[in-house]
Coordinates of C-alpha atoms in Angstrom, one line a residue:
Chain L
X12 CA -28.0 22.2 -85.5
X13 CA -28.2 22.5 -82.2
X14 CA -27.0 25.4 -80.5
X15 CA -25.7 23.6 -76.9
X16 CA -21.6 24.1 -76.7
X17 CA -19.9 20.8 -77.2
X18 CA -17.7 21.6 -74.2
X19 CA -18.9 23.3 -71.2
X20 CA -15.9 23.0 -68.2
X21 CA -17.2 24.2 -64.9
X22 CA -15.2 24.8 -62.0
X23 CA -13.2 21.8 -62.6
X24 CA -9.7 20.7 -60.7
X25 CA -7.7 17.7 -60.7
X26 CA -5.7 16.6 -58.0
X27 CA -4.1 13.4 -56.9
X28 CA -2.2 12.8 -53.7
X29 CA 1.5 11.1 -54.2
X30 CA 3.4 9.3 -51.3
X31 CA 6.8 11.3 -50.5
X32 CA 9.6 8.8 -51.2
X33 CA 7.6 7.3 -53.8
X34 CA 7.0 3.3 -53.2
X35 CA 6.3 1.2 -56.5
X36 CA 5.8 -2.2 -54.6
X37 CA 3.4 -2.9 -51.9
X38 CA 5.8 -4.2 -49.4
X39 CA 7.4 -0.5 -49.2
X40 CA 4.1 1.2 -48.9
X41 CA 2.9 -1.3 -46.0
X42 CA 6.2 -0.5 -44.1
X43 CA 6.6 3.0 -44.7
X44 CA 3.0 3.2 -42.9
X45 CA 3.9 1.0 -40.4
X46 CA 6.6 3.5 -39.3
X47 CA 4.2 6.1 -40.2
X48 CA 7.2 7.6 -42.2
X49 CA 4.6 7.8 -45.1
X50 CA 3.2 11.9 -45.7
X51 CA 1.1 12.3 -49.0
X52 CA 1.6 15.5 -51.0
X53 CA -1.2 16.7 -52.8
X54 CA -0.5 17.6 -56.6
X55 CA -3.1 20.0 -58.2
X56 CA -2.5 19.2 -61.9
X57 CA -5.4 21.2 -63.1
X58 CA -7.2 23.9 -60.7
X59 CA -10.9 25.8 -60.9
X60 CA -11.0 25.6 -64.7
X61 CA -14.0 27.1 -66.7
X62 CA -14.7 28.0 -70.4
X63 CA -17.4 26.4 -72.9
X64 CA -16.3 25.8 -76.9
X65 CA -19.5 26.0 -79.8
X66 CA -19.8 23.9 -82.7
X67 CA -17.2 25.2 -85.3
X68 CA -14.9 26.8 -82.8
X69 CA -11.0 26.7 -82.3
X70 CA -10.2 26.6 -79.0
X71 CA -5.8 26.8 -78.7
X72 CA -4.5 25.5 -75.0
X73 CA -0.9 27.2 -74.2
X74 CA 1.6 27.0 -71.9
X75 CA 4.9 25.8 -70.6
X76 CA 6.0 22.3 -70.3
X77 CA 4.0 20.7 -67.5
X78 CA 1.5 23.6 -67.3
X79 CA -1.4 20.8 -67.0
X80 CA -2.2 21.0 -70.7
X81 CA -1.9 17.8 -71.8
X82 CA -4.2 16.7 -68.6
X83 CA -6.9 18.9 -69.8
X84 CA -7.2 17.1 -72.9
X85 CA -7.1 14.2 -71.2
X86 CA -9.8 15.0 -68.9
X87 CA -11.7 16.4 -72.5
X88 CA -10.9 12.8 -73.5
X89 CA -13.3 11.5 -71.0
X90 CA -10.5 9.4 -69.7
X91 CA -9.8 11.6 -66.7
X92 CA -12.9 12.2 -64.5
X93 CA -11.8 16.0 -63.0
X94 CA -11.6 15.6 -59.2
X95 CA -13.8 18.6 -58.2
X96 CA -16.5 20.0 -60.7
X97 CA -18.0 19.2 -64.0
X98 CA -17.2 18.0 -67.6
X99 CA -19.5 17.8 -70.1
X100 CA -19.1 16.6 -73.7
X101 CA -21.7 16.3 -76.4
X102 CA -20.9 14.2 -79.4
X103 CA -18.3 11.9 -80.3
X104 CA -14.9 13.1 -79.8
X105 CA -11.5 12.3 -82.4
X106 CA -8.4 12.2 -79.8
X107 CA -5.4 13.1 -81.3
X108 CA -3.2 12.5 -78.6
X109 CA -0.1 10.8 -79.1
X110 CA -1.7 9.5 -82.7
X111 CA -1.1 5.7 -83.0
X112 CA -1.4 4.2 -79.5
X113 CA -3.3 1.0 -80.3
X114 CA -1.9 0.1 -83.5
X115 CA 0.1 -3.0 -83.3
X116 CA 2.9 -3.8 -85.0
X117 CA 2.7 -7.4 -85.7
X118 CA -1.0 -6.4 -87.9
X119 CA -1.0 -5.0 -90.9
X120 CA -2.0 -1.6 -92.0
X121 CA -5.3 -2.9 -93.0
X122 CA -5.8 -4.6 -89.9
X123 CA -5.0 -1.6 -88.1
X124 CA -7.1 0.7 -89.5
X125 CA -10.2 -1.7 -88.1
X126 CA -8.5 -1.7 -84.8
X127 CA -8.1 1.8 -84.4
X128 CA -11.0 3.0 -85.8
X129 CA -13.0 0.4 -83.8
X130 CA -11.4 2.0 -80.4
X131 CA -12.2 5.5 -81.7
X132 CA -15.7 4.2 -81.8
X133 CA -16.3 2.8 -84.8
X134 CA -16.8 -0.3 -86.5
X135 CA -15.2 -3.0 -88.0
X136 CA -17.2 -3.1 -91.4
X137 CA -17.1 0.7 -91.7
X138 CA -13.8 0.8 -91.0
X139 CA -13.1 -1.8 -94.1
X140 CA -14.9 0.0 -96.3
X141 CA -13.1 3.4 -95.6
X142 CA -9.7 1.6 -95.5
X143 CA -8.4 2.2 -99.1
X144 CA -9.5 5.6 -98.9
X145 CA -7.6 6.1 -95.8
X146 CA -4.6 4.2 -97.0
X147 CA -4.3 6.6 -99.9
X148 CA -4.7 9.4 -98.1
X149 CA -1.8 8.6 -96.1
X150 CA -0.2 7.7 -99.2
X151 CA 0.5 4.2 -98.0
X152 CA 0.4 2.2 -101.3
X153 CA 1.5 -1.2 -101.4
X154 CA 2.5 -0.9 -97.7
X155 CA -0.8 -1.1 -96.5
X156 CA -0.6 -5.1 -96.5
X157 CA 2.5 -5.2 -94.9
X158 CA 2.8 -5.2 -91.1
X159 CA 3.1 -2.5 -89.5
X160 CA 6.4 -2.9 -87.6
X161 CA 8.0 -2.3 -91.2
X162 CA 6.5 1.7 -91.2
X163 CA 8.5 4.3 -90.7
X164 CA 7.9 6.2 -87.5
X165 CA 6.1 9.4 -90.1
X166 CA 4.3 6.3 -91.7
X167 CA 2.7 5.4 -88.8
X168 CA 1.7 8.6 -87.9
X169 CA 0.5 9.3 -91.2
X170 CA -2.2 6.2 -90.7
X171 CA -3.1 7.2 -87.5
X172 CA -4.2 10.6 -88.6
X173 CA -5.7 9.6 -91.5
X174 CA -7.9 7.0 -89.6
X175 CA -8.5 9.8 -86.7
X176 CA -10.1 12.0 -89.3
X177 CA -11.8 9.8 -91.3
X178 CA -15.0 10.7 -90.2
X179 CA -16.3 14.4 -89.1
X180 CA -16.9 14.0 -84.9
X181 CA -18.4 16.8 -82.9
X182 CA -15.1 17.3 -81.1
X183 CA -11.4 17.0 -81.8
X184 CA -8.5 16.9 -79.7
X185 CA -5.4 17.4 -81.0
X186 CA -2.2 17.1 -79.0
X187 CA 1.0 18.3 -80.9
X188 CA -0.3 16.0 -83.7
X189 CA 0.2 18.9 -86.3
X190 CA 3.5 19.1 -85.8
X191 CA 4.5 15.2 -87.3
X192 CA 6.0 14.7 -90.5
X193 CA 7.4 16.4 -93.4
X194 CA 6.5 19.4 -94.3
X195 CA 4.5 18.3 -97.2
X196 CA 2.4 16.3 -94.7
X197 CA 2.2 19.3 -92.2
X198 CA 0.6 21.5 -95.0
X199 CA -1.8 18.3 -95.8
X200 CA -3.1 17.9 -92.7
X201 CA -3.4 21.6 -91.2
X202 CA -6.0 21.9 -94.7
X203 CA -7.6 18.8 -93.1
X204 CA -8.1 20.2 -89.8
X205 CA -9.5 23.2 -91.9
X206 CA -11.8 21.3 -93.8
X207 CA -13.3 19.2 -90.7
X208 CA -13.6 22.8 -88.6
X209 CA -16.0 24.1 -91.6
X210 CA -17.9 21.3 -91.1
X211 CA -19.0 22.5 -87.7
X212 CA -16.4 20.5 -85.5
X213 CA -15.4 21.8 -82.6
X214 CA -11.5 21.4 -81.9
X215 CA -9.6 22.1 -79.2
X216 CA -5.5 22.3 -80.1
X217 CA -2.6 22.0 -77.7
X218 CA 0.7 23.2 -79.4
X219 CA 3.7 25.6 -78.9
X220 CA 3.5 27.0 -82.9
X221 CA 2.2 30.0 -81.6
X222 CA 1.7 30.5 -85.4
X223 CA -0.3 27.5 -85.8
X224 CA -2.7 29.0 -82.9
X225 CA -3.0 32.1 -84.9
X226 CA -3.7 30.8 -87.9
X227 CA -6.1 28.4 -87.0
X228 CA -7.7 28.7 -83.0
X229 CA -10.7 31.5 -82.3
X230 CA -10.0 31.8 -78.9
X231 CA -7.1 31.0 -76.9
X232 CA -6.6 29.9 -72.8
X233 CA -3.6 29.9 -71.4
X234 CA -2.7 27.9 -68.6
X235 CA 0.3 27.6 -65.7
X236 CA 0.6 25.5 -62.6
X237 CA -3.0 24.5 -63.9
X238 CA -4.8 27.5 -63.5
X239 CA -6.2 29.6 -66.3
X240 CA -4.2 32.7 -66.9
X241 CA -5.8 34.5 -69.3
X242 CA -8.5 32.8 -71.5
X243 CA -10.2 35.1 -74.3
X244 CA -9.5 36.2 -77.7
X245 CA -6.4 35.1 -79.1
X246 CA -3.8 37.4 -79.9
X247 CA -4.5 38.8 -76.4
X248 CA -4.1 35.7 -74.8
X249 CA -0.7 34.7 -77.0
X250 CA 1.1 38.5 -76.5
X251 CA 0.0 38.0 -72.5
X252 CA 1.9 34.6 -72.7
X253 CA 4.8 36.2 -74.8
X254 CA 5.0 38.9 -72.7
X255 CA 4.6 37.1 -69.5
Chain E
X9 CA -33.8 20.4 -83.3
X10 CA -34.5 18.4 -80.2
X11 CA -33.7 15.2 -82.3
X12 CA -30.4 16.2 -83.3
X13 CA -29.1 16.8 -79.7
X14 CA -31.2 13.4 -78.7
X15 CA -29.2 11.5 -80.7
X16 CA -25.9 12.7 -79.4
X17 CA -23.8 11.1 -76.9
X18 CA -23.8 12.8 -73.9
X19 CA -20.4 12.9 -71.1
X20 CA -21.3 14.2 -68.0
X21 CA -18.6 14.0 -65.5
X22 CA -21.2 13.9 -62.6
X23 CA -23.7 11.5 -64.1
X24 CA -23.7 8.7 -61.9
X25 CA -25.3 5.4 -63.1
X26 CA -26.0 2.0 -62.1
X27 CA -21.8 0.4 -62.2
X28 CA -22.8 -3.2 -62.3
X29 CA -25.1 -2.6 -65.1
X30 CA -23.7 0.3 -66.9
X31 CA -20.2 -2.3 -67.2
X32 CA -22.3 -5.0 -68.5
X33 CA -23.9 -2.8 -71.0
X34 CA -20.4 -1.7 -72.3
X35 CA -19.6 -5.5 -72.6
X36 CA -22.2 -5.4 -75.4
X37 CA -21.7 -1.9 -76.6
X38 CA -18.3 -2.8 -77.5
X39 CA -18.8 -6.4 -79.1
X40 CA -17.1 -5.8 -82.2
X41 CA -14.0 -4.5 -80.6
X42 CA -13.6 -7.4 -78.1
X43 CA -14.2 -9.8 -81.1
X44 CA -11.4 -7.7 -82.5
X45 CA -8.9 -8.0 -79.4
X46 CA -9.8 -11.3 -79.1
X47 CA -8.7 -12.3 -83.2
X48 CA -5.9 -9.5 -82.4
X49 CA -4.4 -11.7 -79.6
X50 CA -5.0 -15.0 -81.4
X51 CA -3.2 -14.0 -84.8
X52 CA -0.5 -12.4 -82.9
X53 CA 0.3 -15.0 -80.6
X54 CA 0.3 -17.4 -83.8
X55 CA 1.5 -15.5 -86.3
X56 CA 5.1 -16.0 -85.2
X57 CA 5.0 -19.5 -84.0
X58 CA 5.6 -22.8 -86.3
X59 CA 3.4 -24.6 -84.8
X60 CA 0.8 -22.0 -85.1
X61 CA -2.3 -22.9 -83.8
X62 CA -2.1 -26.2 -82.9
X63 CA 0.1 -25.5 -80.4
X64 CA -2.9 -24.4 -78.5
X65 CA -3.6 -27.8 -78.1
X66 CA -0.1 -29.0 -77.7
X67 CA 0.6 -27.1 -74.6
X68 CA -1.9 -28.9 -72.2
X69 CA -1.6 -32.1 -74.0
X70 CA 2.1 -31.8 -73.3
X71 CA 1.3 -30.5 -69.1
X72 CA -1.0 -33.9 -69.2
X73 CA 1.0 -36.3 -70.8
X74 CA 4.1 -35.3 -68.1
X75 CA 1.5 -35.7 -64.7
X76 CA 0.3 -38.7 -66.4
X77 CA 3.9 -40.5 -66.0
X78 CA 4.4 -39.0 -63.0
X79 CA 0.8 -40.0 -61.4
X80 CA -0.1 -42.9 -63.5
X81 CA 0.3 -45.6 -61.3
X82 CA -0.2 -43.8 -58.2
X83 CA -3.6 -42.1 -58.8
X84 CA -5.6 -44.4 -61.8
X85 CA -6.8 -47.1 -59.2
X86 CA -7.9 -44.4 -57.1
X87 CA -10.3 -43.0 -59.5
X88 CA -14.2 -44.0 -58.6
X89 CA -16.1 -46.3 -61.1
X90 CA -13.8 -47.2 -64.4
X91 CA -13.1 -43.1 -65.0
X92 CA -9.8 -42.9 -67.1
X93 CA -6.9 -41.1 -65.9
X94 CA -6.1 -39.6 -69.1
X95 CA -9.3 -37.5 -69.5
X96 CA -9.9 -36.7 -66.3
X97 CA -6.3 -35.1 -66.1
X98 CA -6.5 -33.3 -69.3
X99 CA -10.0 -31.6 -68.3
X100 CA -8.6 -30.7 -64.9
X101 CA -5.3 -29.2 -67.2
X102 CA -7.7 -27.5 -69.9
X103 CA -10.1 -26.2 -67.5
X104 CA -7.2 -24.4 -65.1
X105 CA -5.2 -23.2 -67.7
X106 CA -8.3 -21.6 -68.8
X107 CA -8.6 -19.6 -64.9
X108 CA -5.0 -19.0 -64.7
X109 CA -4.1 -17.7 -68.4
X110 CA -8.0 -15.8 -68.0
X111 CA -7.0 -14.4 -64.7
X112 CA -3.6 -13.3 -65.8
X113 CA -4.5 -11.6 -68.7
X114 CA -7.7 -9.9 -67.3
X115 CA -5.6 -8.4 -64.4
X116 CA -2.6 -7.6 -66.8
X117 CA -4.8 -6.4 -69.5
X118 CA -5.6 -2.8 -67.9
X119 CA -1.8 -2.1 -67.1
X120 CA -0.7 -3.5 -70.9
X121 CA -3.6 -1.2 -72.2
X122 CA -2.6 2.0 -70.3
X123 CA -1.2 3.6 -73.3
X124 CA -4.9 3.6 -75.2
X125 CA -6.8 4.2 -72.0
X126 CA -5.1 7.1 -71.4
X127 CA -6.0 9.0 -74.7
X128 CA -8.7 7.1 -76.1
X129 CA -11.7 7.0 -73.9
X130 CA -12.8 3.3 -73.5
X131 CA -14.0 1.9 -70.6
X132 CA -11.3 -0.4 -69.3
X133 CA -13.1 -3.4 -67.8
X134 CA -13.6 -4.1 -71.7
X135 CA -9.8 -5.1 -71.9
X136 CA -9.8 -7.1 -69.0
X137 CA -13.2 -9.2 -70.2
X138 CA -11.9 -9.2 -73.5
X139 CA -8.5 -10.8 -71.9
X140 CA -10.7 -13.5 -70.7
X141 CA -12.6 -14.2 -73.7
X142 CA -9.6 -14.8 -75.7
X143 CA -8.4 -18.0 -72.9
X144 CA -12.3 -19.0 -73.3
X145 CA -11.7 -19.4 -76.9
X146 CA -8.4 -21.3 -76.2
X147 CA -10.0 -23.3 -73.7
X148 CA -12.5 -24.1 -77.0
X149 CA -9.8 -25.6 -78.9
X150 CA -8.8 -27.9 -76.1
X151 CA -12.0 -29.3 -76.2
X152 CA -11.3 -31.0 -79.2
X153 CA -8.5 -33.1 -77.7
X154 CA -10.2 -33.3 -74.6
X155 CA -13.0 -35.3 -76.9
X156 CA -10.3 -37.3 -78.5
X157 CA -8.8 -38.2 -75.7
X158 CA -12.1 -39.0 -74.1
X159 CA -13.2 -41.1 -76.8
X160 CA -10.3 -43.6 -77.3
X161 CA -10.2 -43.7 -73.8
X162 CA -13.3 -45.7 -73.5
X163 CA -14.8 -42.7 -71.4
X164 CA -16.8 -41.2 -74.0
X165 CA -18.8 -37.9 -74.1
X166 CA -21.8 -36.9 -72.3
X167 CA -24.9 -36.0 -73.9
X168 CA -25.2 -33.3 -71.7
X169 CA -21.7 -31.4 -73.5
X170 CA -23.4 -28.9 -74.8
X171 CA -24.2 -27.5 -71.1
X172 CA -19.8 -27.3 -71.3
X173 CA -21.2 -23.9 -72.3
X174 CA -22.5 -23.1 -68.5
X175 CA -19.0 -23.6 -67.2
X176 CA -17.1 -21.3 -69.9
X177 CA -19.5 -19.1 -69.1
X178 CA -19.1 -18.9 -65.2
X179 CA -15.1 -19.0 -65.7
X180 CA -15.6 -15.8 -67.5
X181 CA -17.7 -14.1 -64.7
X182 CA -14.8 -15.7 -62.4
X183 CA -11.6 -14.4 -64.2
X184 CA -13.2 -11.1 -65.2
X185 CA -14.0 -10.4 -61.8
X186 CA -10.7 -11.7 -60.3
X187 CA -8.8 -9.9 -62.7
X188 CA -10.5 -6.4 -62.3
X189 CA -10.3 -6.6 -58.3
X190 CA -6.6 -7.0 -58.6
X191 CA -5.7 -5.1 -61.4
X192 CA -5.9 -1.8 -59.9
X193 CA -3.0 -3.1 -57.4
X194 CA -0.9 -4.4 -60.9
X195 CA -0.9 -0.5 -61.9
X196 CA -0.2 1.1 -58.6
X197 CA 2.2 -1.8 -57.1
X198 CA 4.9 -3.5 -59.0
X199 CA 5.2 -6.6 -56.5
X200 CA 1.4 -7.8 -56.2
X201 CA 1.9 -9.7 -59.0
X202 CA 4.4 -12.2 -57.3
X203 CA 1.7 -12.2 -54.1
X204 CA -1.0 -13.1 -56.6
X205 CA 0.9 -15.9 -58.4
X206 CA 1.3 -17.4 -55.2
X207 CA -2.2 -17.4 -54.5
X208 CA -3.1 -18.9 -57.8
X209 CA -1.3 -21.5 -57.2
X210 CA -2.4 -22.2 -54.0
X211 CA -6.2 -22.3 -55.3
X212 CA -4.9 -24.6 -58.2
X213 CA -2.8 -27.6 -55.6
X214 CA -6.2 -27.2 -53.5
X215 CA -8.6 -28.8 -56.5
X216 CA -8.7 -32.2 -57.6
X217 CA -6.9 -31.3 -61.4
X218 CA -4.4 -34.5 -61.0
X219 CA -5.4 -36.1 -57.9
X220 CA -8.8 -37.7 -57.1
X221 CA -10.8 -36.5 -54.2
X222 CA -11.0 -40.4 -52.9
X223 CA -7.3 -39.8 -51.4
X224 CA -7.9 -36.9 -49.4
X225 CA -8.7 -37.0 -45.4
X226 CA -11.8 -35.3 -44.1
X227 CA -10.5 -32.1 -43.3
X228 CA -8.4 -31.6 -46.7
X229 CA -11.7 -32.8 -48.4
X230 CA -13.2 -30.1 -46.7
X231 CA -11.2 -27.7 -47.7
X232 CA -10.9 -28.6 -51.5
X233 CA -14.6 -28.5 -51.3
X234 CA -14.4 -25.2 -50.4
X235 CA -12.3 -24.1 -53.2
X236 CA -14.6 -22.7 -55.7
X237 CA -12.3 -24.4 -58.9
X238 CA -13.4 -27.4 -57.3
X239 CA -17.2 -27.2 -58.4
X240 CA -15.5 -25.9 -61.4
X241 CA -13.9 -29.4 -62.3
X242 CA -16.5 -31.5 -61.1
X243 CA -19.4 -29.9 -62.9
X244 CA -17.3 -29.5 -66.3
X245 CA -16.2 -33.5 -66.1
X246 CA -19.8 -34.0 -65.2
X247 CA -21.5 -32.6 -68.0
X248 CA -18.5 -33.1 -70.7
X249 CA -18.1 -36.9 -70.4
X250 CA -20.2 -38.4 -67.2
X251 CA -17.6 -39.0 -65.2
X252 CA -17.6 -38.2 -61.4
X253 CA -20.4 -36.5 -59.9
X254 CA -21.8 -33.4 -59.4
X255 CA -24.7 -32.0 -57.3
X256 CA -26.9 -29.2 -57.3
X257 CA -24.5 -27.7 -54.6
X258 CA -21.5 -27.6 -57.2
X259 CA -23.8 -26.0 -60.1
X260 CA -24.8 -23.2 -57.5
X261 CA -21.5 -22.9 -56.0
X262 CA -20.1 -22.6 -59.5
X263 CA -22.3 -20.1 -60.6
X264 CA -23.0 -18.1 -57.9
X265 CA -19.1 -17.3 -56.5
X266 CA -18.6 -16.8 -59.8
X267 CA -21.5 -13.8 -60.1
X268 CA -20.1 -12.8 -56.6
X269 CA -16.8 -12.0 -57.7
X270 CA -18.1 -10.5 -60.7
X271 CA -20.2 -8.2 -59.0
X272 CA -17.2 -7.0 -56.1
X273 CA -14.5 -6.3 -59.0
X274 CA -17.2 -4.6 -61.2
X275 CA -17.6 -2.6 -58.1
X276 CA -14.2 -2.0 -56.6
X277 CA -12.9 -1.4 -60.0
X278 CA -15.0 1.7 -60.5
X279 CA -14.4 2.6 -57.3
X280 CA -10.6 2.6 -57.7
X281 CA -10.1 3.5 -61.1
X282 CA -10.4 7.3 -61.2
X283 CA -7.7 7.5 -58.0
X284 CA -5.9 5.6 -59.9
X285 CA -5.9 6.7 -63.6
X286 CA -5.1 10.5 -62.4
X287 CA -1.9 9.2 -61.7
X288 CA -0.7 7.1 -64.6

């Protein structure tokens, strides 16, 4: 294997400016800077961010509610270029953000499972020949052939994590997913996060189960405002959050 | 060792490649999942419908067969050297439903697809080409009617059809383009997509799709000739059944406005889209 981190952040921020008085149509923005009444504010969703995560490691994000963490993954995504300083990824990279967002309903589960695994990167024929394997994982039976605006909302997300891990990437991202479904399902998937970490993926998890982060992460970073609090070893990092 | 990390896909944040050609390489790169989108938008637009596919082909035969009462009587003598009204009306139809339907759902696709672009990284000009692939395919299925039509007519096809292929290609350059220069403003401004209907429709009126050429004064002539959708319709009535003319001028025109606007909305797009992504 090779012995490069799979994540190295360095020195990065995002920031976006937003108009005051926010204008959704174009005729609004055009007068407000006719009369010059338009001033941007500057929103720094993620500032001067560093840390790097190894193959095999378990790296746990916390924070409040809008302390930038979902934006970090999202920048770990690759779908938000950071503003100032550097991103780098090596491999291929399972988002589990908000699991099921390019599944459509009018398809069935079959269907769906060559969609979504062709997005994540895969492709159609591999995808076709995993899909009974992943249907059964997610315990889908006949179900799988029907569309999939008949699921359940815990059916769909079922699917959607059993396609996600389907196949062992260098990197996961996993946004809340952990906590979907019954607790049957919660116990089946936290062994298959396990099982895909001892196969040398790296993960990085954004929760509040503080126990979850325990149980599972090697090192912790906690984040407010978008700036790094206290990133280290992770009981440290949780009983300076709790504490805080 | 080396080979391992070779292999590897690679995201640097500060690599900077070459746009134009780094786009059209993800147009090939992800192949199977625009054939996907495109058989994804096709099954669900039909799945629900009794008609089901053929109403693909009932739609513009429908559009044609209204302007042809309307414009029968006032139009057909106009037309130069025996060309039938019926065909020439329903290629103008096909061929603009194909750039307004393209450019709609190019510019639309990026905005629809927000909820995957923002947690699954891939690169979002695929949606838009995609969007136009899937009115190419449409415009495919015309063709058959366009032939029927062409046929009893008395008008006949070209041997030269096959070249068809030419202007479906340059309408895909065209919409993809359009649609990625203007999507960026569909995400970030609710109301440009009243402003760009109206300029749609502007560029449609100003191209011979139900009128002949033959009644326009010098200066409207002029003007239509400017319109790029005009080479458009010559050319593809040209090559599909021999009627009309069209000249070297129209072939370039058609092909290289159509590589122009690629190129800008390639460019502006990648220009745009990180200012504007942070903020969805």
């Amino acid at each position: 294997m090779s012995s490069s981190p799979v994540i190295e952040v360095i020195d990065a921020s995002v920031s976006y400016m937003i108009r005051h008085g926010a204008s959704p149509t174009l005729k609004e923005t055009a007068i407000q800077s006719l009369k010059r009444q338009s001033h941007d504010v500057e929103v720094k969703a993620l500032q001067n961010l560093s840390f790097s995560l190894n193959p095999g490691e378990v790296l746990a994000i916390i924070g409040r509610n809008g302390a930038g963490k979902s934006t970090l993954l999202k920048m770990l995504a690759r779908v938000l270029p950071p503003t100032k300083g550097r991103v780098i990824v090596r491999g291929n990279v399972s988002p589990m953000i908000e699991l099921g967002a390019g599944f459509n309903g009018e398809l069935n589960g079959i269907e769906n499972i060559a969609l979504y695994g062709t997005l994540l990167g895969r492709t159609p024929k591999q995808m076709r020949q995993r899909a009974a394997d992943i249907s059964a994982w997610a315990g889908l039976d006949e179900s799988i052939n029907l569309p999939l605006r008949t699921y359940s909302s815990g059916m769909v997300a079922r699917l959607a994590f059993a396609i996600a891990t389907d196949i062992v990437s260098d990197l996961i991202l996993i946004d809340e997913v952990l906590s979907v479904g019954d607790a049957e399902f919660q116990e089946k998937s936290k062994l298959k996060m396990k099982e895909l970490i001892s196969s040398n993926s790296a993960a990085v998890l954004v929760t509040h189960d503080l126990k979850a982060v325990k149980e599972m992460a090697h090192k912790a970073l906690w984040i407010d405002h978008g700036r790094a609090m206290k990133y280290g070893d992770v009981d440290s990092v949780v009983d300076a959050y709790l504490n805080a | 060792m080396a080979e391992v990390s070779m292999s590897k896909e690679i995201y640097d944040s500060q690599a900077r490649g070459k746009v134009f050609a780094d786009t059209l390489k993800a147009f090939w790169d992800y192949r199977e999942l625009i054939i996907l989108l495109v058989k994804r938008d096709i099954a669900v637009r039909y799945k629900r419908s009794l008609l089901g596919l053929l109403w693909t082909l009932l739609n513009p035969l429908l559009t044609s067969l209204v302007l042809w009462f309307v414009f029968i009587n006032i139009f057909s003598a106009k037309l130069p050297d025996g060309t039938q009204f019926a065909p020439y009306l329903l290629a103008g139809v096909l061929l603009v439903t194909f750039f307004i339907q393209g450019f709609n759902q190019a510019a639309d696709s990026i905005a629809l697809g927000s909820g995957i672009l923002m947690k699954i990284y891939v690169p979002p000009q695929v949606f838009a080409f995609a969007g136009a692939v899937s009115n190419a395919v449409n415009f495919c299925f015309g063709l058959f009617a366009l032939a029927f039509i062409s046929l009893i007519t008395g008008d006949g096809i070209s041997l030269f059809f096959p070249a068809t292929i030419l202007v479906i290609f340059s309408m895909l350059m065209y919409v993809t383009g359009l649609g990625l220069l203007v999507s960026v403003a569909y995400v970030r401004y609710d109301d440009t997509r009243s402003i760009f209907a109206i300029l749609i429709s502007f560029m449609m009126y100003l191209s011979p799709i139900f009128y002949p050429k033959e009644i326009l004064g010098e200066t409207m002539l002029a003007v239509v000739n400017a319109n790029p959708l005009t080479s458009f319709l010559d050319v593809f009535r040209y090559v599909f059944s021999n009627t009309g003319s069209a000249s070297w001028a129209d072939w370039a025109y058609m092909g290289g406005f159509s590589a122009f606007i690629l190129i800008i909305g390639i460019r502006s797009f990648a220009k745009a889209w990180p200012r504007i992504v942070v903020m969805m």
